[in-house]
Amino acid sequence: MAECGTLYLVATPIGNLEDMTFRAVRILKEADLIAAEDTRGSIRLLNHFDIHTPMTSYHEYNKVAKAKVLVDQMLSGKSVACVTDAGTPGISDPGEVLVKMALDAGIQVVPVPGACAAVSALVASGRETGRFCFEAFLPADKKQRSAVLEELREETRTIVLYEAPHRLGRTLALLLETLGDRPMSICRELTKKHEEIRPTTIAQAAAYYQEQEARGEYVLVIAGKDRRELAAQRQETVRESMSVEAHMQQFLERGMDRKEAMKAVAKERGIPKREVYAALLEGGESQEQE
Ligand code: SAM
């Protein structure tokens, strides 16, 4: 039996051809086949780098059927290099399906790293980079979009989103409505001539793009919810929804002793222990008087 071929995930530039890596060029030259999301777009790249490897189309609308064909070709010994429109295959494009099917078939998958719009935007955004979440594009379906936005409401990590120019204004308005105003950066046309990285706030950006037509490619990098603010909101909700006595009871029923329960109640309500103690005394006294 022939030895299996390999699946290479080859990152390509997101605008600036100088971001093509030496390794990407070599792998694309050496592969038996290039599976490209947009063959017409990729041909320009291949011509530029003098790459003559045969190309086949692999895109959103044929991804499942075509992935099976590509997997069979790799099982018969051919090496396939997957390239998508731009950037890193597998990030918000059909690459993911091919990777899963290749791994399921026991084929080796090799990443060939390079440009990625999400990471480029994040690192230059000026927002916290230590913890972040990537949501790609918000769903077009209204119900699904609301569900995602609801999940993001309390997200404390930096949020990275892709957005198409024709939907940018509407998305910013929705973000303002759901997340409230907070710092964000608009990262536009990265690595291209008109690259722009603009630290702003959601409210300012929403107002700006109501007036201005959005043009080009955008990544939105939004500050996560402030952890202290989130904790204070949660404490307020607990204080409003339950009496100190009922709160104590919850912890006592979980097996805590009185001292431990008072400490936990104080923490969850964001109040000093002496206030818990005072409330319990007051509650006990008023019950005794009744
Ligand atoms: N796989 C790609 C990657 O690694 O970034 C992303 C593909 S996704 C279909 C395309 C989206 O990425 C665009 O709509 C835009 O939001 C973002 N994008 C791609 N190139 C960009 C650029 N040069 N500047 C800003 N955003 C870009």
Coordinates of N, CA, C and O in Angstrom, one line a residue, residues 9-118:
L9 N -1.5 23.0 5.8 CA -2.4 24.1 5.9 C -1.5 25.3 5.7 O -0.8 25.7 6.7
V10 N -1.5 25.9 4.6 CA -0.5 26.9 4.2 C -1.1 28.3 4.3 O -2.1 28.7 3.6
A11 N -0.6 29.1 5.3 CA -1.1 30.5 5.5 C -0.6 31.3 4.3 O 0.6 31.2 3.9
T12 N -1.4 32.2 3.8 CA -1.0 33.1 2.7 C -1.3 34.6 3.2 O -2.0 34.8 4.1
P13 N -0.7 35.5 2.5 CA -0.8 36.9 3.0 C -2.3 37.4 3.0 O -3.1 37.0 2.2
I14 N -2.6 38.4 4.0 CA -3.9 38.9 4.0 C -3.9 40.3 3.3 O -4.8 41.1 3.5
G15 N -2.9 40.6 2.5 CA -2.9 41.8 1.8 C -1.6 42.1 1.2 O -1.5 42.5 0.0
N16 N -0.6 41.9 2.0 CA 0.8 42.3 1.5 C 1.6 41.0 1.1 O 1.8 40.1 2.0
L17 N 1.9 40.9 -0.1 CA 2.6 39.7 -0.6 C 3.9 39.4 0.1 O 4.4 38.3 0.1
E18 N 4.5 40.4 0.6 CA 5.8 40.2 1.4 C 5.6 39.4 2.6 O 6.6 38.9 3.2
D19 N 4.3 39.2 3.0 CA 4.1 38.3 4.2 C 4.1 36.8 3.9 O 3.8 36.0 4.7
M20 N 4.3 36.5 2.6 CA 4.4 35.0 2.2 C 5.7 34.5 2.8 O 6.7 35.2 2.7
T21 N 5.7 33.3 3.4 CA 6.9 32.8 4.0 C 7.7 32.0 3.0 O 7.1 31.4 2.1
F22 N 9.0 31.8 3.3 CA 9.8 30.9 2.4 C 9.2 29.5 2.4 O 9.2 28.8 1.4
R23 N 8.8 29.1 3.6 CA 8.4 27.7 3.8 C 7.0 27.5 3.0 O 6.8 26.5 2.4
A24 N 6.2 28.5 3.1 CA 4.9 28.4 2.3 C 5.2 28.2 0.8 O 4.6 27.4 0.2
V25 N 6.1 29.0 0.3 CA 6.4 28.9 -1.1 C 6.9 27.5 -1.4 O 6.5 26.8 -2.4
R26 N 7.9 27.0 -0.6 CA 8.4 25.7 -0.9 C 7.4 24.6 -0.8 O 7.3 23.7 -1.7
I27 N 6.5 24.6 0.2 CA 5.5 23.6 0.4 C 4.5 23.6 -0.8 O 4.2 22.6 -1.3
L28 N 4.2 24.8 -1.2 CA 3.2 24.9 -2.3 C 3.9 24.4 -3.6 O 3.2 23.8 -4.5
K29 N 5.2 24.6 -3.8 CA 5.9 24.0 -4.9 C 6.0 22.5 -4.9 O 5.9 21.8 -5.9
E30 N 6.2 22.0 -3.7 CA 6.5 20.6 -3.5 C 5.2 19.7 -3.5 O 5.2 18.5 -3.7
A31 N 4.1 20.3 -3.1 CA 2.8 19.5 -2.9 C 2.4 19.0 -4.3 O 2.7 19.5 -5.3
D32 N 1.6 17.8 -4.2 CA 1.1 17.3 -5.5 C -0.1 18.1 -5.9 O -0.4 18.2 -7.1
L33 N -0.8 18.7 -5.0 CA -2.1 19.4 -5.3 C -2.3 20.5 -4.4 O -2.0 20.4 -3.2
I34 N -2.8 21.6 -4.9 CA -3.2 22.7 -4.0 C -4.7 22.8 -4.0 O -5.4 22.9 -5.0
A35 N -5.3 22.7 -2.8 CA -6.8 22.9 -2.7 C -7.0 24.3 -2.3 O -6.6 24.7 -1.2
A36 N -7.6 25.1 -3.2 CA -7.7 26.5 -2.9 C -9.2 27.0 -2.8 O -10.1 26.5 -3.6
E37 N -9.5 27.9 -1.9 CA -10.9 28.3 -1.7 C -11.3 29.2 -2.9 O -12.4 29.1 -3.3
D38 N -10.4 30.0 -3.4 CA -10.7 30.8 -4.5 C -9.6 30.7 -5.5 O -8.6 31.3 -5.4
T39 N -9.9 29.8 -6.5 CA -8.8 29.4 -7.4 C -8.3 30.7 -8.2 O -7.1 30.8 -8.5
R40 N -9.3 31.5 -8.6 CA -8.9 32.7 -9.4 C -8.0 33.7 -8.6 O -7.1 34.2 -9.1
G41 N -8.3 33.8 -7.3 CA -7.5 34.7 -6.4 C -6.1 34.1 -6.2 O -5.1 34.7 -6.3
S42 N -6.1 32.7 -6.0 CA -4.9 32.1 -5.7 C -3.9 32.0 -6.8 O -2.7 32.0 -6.7
I43 N -4.5 32.0 -8.1 CA -3.6 31.9 -9.2 C -2.7 33.1 -9.3 O -1.5 32.9 -9.7
R44 N -3.1 34.3 -8.9 CA -2.3 35.5 -8.9 C -1.1 35.2 -7.9 O 0.0 35.6 -8.3
L45 N -1.4 34.7 -6.8 CA -0.4 34.4 -5.8 C 0.6 33.4 -6.3 O 1.9 33.6 -6.2
L46 N 0.1 32.3 -6.9 CA 1.0 31.3 -7.4 C 1.9 31.8 -8.5 O 3.1 31.5 -8.6
N47 N 1.3 32.6 -9.4 CA 2.1 33.2 -10.5 C 3.2 34.1 -9.9 O 4.3 34.0 -10.4
H48 N 2.8 34.9 -9.0 CA 3.8 35.8 -8.4 C 5.0 35.0 -7.8 O 6.1 35.5 -7.9
F49 N 4.8 33.9 -7.2 CA 5.9 33.1 -6.6 C 6.3 32.0 -7.5 O 7.0 31.1 -7.0
D50 N 5.9 32.0 -8.8 CA 6.4 31.0 -9.7 C 6.1 29.6 -9.3 O 7.0 28.7 -9.3
I51 N 4.9 29.4 -8.8 CA 4.5 28.0 -8.4 C 3.6 27.4 -9.4 O 2.6 28.1 -9.9
H52 N 3.9 26.2 -9.8 CA 3.1 25.6 -11.0 C 2.4 24.3 -10.6 O 2.0 23.5 -11.4
T53 N 2.1 24.1 -9.3 CA 1.5 22.9 -8.8 C 0.0 23.0 -9.2 O -0.6 24.0 -9.2
P54 N -0.6 21.8 -9.7 CA -2.0 21.8 -10.1 C -2.9 22.2 -8.9 O -2.6 22.0 -7.7
M55 N -4.0 22.9 -9.3 CA -4.9 23.4 -8.2 C -6.3 22.9 -8.4 O -6.7 22.7 -9.6
T56 N -7.0 22.7 -7.3 CA -8.4 22.3 -7.4 C -9.2 23.2 -6.4 O -8.6 23.7 -5.5
S57 N -10.5 23.3 -6.7 CA -11.2 24.2 -5.8 C -11.8 23.5 -4.6 O -12.2 22.3 -4.6
Y58 N -11.7 24.1 -3.4 CA -12.2 23.6 -2.2 C -12.8 24.8 -1.4 O -12.1 25.7 -1.0
H59 N -14.2 24.8 -1.4 CA -14.8 26.0 -0.8 C -16.0 25.6 0.0 O -16.4 24.5 0.1
E60 N -16.6 26.7 0.6 CA -17.8 26.5 1.5 C -18.8 25.6 0.9 O -19.4 24.8 1.6
Y61 N -19.1 25.7 -0.4 CA -20.2 25.0 -1.0 C -19.9 23.6 -1.5 O -20.8 22.8 -1.8
N62 N -18.6 23.2 -1.5 CA -18.3 21.8 -1.9 C -17.5 21.1 -0.8 O -16.9 20.1 -1.0
K63 N -17.4 21.8 0.4 CA -16.4 21.4 1.4 C -16.5 19.9 1.9 O -15.5 19.2 2.0
V64 N -17.7 19.4 2.0 CA -17.8 18.0 2.6 C -17.5 17.0 1.5 O -16.6 16.2 1.7
A65 N -18.2 17.2 0.3 CA -17.9 16.2 -0.8 C -16.4 16.3 -1.2 O -15.8 15.3 -1.4
K66 N -15.9 17.5 -1.3 CA -14.6 17.7 -1.9 C -13.5 17.2 -0.8 O -12.5 16.6 -1.2
A67 N -13.8 17.4 0.4 CA -12.9 16.9 1.5 C -12.7 15.4 1.4 O -11.6 14.9 1.5
K68 N -13.8 14.7 1.1 CA -13.7 13.2 0.9 C -12.8 12.9 -0.2 O -12.0 12.0 -0.1
V69 N -13.0 13.6 -1.3 CA -12.1 13.3 -2.5 C -10.6 13.6 -2.2 O -9.8 12.8 -2.5
L70 N -10.4 14.7 -1.5 CA -9.0 15.1 -1.1 C -8.4 14.0 -0.2 O -7.3 13.7 -0.3
V71 N -9.2 13.6 0.8 CA -8.8 12.6 1.7 C -8.4 11.3 1.0 O -7.3 10.7 1.2
D72 N -9.2 10.9 0.0 CA -8.9 9.7 -0.8 C -7.5 9.9 -1.5 O -6.7 9.0 -1.6
Q73 N -7.4 11.1 -2.0 CA -6.1 11.3 -2.8 C -4.9 11.3 -1.8 O -3.9 10.7 -2.2
M74 N -5.1 11.8 -0.6 CA -4.0 11.7 0.4 C -3.7 10.3 0.8 O -2.6 9.9 1.0
L75 N -4.8 9.5 1.0 CA -4.6 8.1 1.4 C -3.9 7.4 0.3 O -3.2 6.4 0.6
S76 N -4.0 7.8 -1.0 CA -3.3 7.1 -2.0 C -1.9 7.6 -2.2 O -1.2 7.3 -3.2
G77 N -1.5 8.5 -1.3 CA -0.1 9.0 -1.3 C 0.2 10.4 -1.8 O 1.3 10.9 -1.7
K78 N -0.8 11.1 -2.2 CA -0.6 12.5 -2.7 C -0.6 13.5 -1.5 O -1.3 13.3 -0.5
S79 N 0.2 14.5 -1.6 CA 0.3 15.5 -0.6 C -0.6 16.7 -1.1 O -0.4 17.1 -2.2
V80 N -1.4 17.2 -0.2 CA -2.3 18.3 -0.5 C -1.9 19.5 0.3 O -1.8 19.4 1.6
A81 N -1.8 20.7 -0.3 CA -1.6 22.0 0.4 C -2.9 22.7 0.3 O -3.4 23.0 -0.8
C82 N -3.5 23.1 1.5 CA -4.8 23.8 1.5 C -4.5 25.3 1.7 O -3.7 25.7 2.6
V83 N -5.0 26.1 0.8 CA -4.9 27.6 1.0 C -6.3 28.2 0.9 O -7.1 27.7 0.1
T84 N -6.6 29.2 1.7 CA -7.9 29.8 1.6 C -7.7 31.2 1.0 O -6.7 31.6 0.6
D85 N -8.9 31.9 1.0 CA -8.9 33.2 0.4 C -7.6 34.1 0.8 O -7.0 34.7 -0.1
A86 N -7.4 34.1 2.0 CA -6.3 34.8 2.6 C -6.1 34.4 4.0 O -7.0 34.0 4.6
G87 N -4.9 34.5 4.5 CA -4.6 34.2 5.9 C -4.5 32.7 6.2 O -4.1 31.9 5.3
T88 N -4.8 32.3 7.4 CA -4.6 31.0 7.9 C -5.8 30.1 7.6 O -6.8 30.4 8.1
P89 N -5.6 29.0 6.9 CA -6.7 28.1 6.6 C -7.2 27.5 7.9 O -6.4 27.1 8.8
G90 N -8.5 27.5 8.1 CA -9.1 26.9 9.3 C -9.6 28.0 10.2 O -10.4 27.7 11.1
I91 N -9.2 29.3 10.0 CA -9.8 30.4 10.8 C -10.9 31.0 9.9 O -10.6 31.8 9.0
S92 N -12.1 30.7 10.3 CA -13.3 31.3 9.7 C -13.3 31.0 8.2 O -13.6 31.9 7.4
D93 N -13.0 29.8 7.8 CA -13.1 29.4 6.4 C -13.2 27.9 6.4 O -13.2 27.2 7.4
P94 N -13.4 27.3 5.2 CA -13.7 25.8 5.1 C -12.6 24.9 5.6 O -12.8 23.6 5.6
G95 N -11.4 25.4 5.9 CA -10.3 24.5 6.2 C -10.6 23.5 7.3 O -10.1 22.4 7.3
E96 N -11.4 24.0 8.3 CA -11.7 23.2 9.5 C -12.2 21.7 9.1 O -11.8 20.8 9.7
V97 N -13.1 21.7 8.1 CA -13.8 20.4 7.8 C -12.7 19.5 7.2 O -12.7 18.3 7.6
L98 N -11.9 20.0 6.4 CA -10.8 19.1 5.7 C -9.9 18.6 6.8 O -9.5 17.4 6.8
V99 N -9.5 19.4 7.7 CA -8.6 19.0 8.8 C -9.2 17.8 9.6 O -8.6 16.8 9.8
K100 N -10.5 18.0 10.0 CA -11.1 17.0 10.8 C -11.2 15.7 10.0 O -10.9 14.6 10.6
M101 N -11.6 15.7 8.7 CA -11.7 14.5 8.0 C -10.3 13.8 7.8 O -10.2 12.6 7.8
A102 N -9.3 14.7 7.5 CA -8.0 14.1 7.3 C -7.5 13.4 8.6 O -7.0 12.3 8.6
L103 N -7.7 14.1 9.8 CA -7.2 13.5 11.0 C -8.0 12.2 11.3 O -7.4 11.2 11.7
D104 N -9.3 12.2 11.0 CA -10.1 11.0 11.2 C -9.6 9.8 10.3 O -9.7 8.6 10.7
A105 N -9.0 10.1 9.2 CA -8.5 9.1 8.3 C -7.1 8.7 8.6 O -6.5 7.9 7.9
G106 N -6.5 9.3 9.6 CA -5.2 9.0 10.0 C -4.1 9.7 9.2 O -2.9 9.3 9.2
I107 N -4.5 10.8 8.5 CA -3.5 11.5 7.7 C -2.8 12.6 8.6 O -3.5 13.2 9.4
Q108 N -1.6 12.8 8.3 CA -0.8 13.8 9.1 C -1.2 15.2 8.6 O -1.2 15.5 7.4
V109 N -1.5 16.1 9.6 CA -1.8 17.5 9.2 C -0.7 18.4 9.7 O -0.3 18.3 10.9
V110 N -0.2 19.2 8.8 CA 1.0 20.0 9.2 C 0.6 21.5 9.0 O 0.3 21.9 7.9
P111 N 0.7 22.3 10.0 CA 0.4 23.7 9.8 C 1.6 24.5 9.3 O 2.8 24.1 9.7
V112 N 1.4 25.4 8.3 CA 2.5 26.2 7.8 C 2.1 27.6 8.2 O 1.4 28.3 7.4
P113 N 2.5 28.1 9.3 CA 1.9 29.4 9.8 C 2.3 30.6 9.1 O 3.4 30.6 8.3
G114 N 1.5 31.6 9.2 CA 1.8 32.9 8.5 C 0.8 33.9 9.0 O 0.3 33.9 10.1
A115 N 0.3 34.7 8.0 CA -0.6 35.8 8.4 C -2.0 35.3 8.8 O -2.5 34.3 8.4
C116 N -2.6 36.0 9.8 CA -3.9 35.7 10.3 C -4.5 37.1 10.7 O -3.9 37.8 11.5
A117 N -5.6 37.5 10.1 CA -6.2 38.8 10.4 C -6.5 39.0 11.9 O -6.2 40.0 12.5
A118 N -7.0 37.9 12.5 CA -7.4 38.1 13.9 C -6.2 38.3 14.8 O -6.2 39.3 15.7

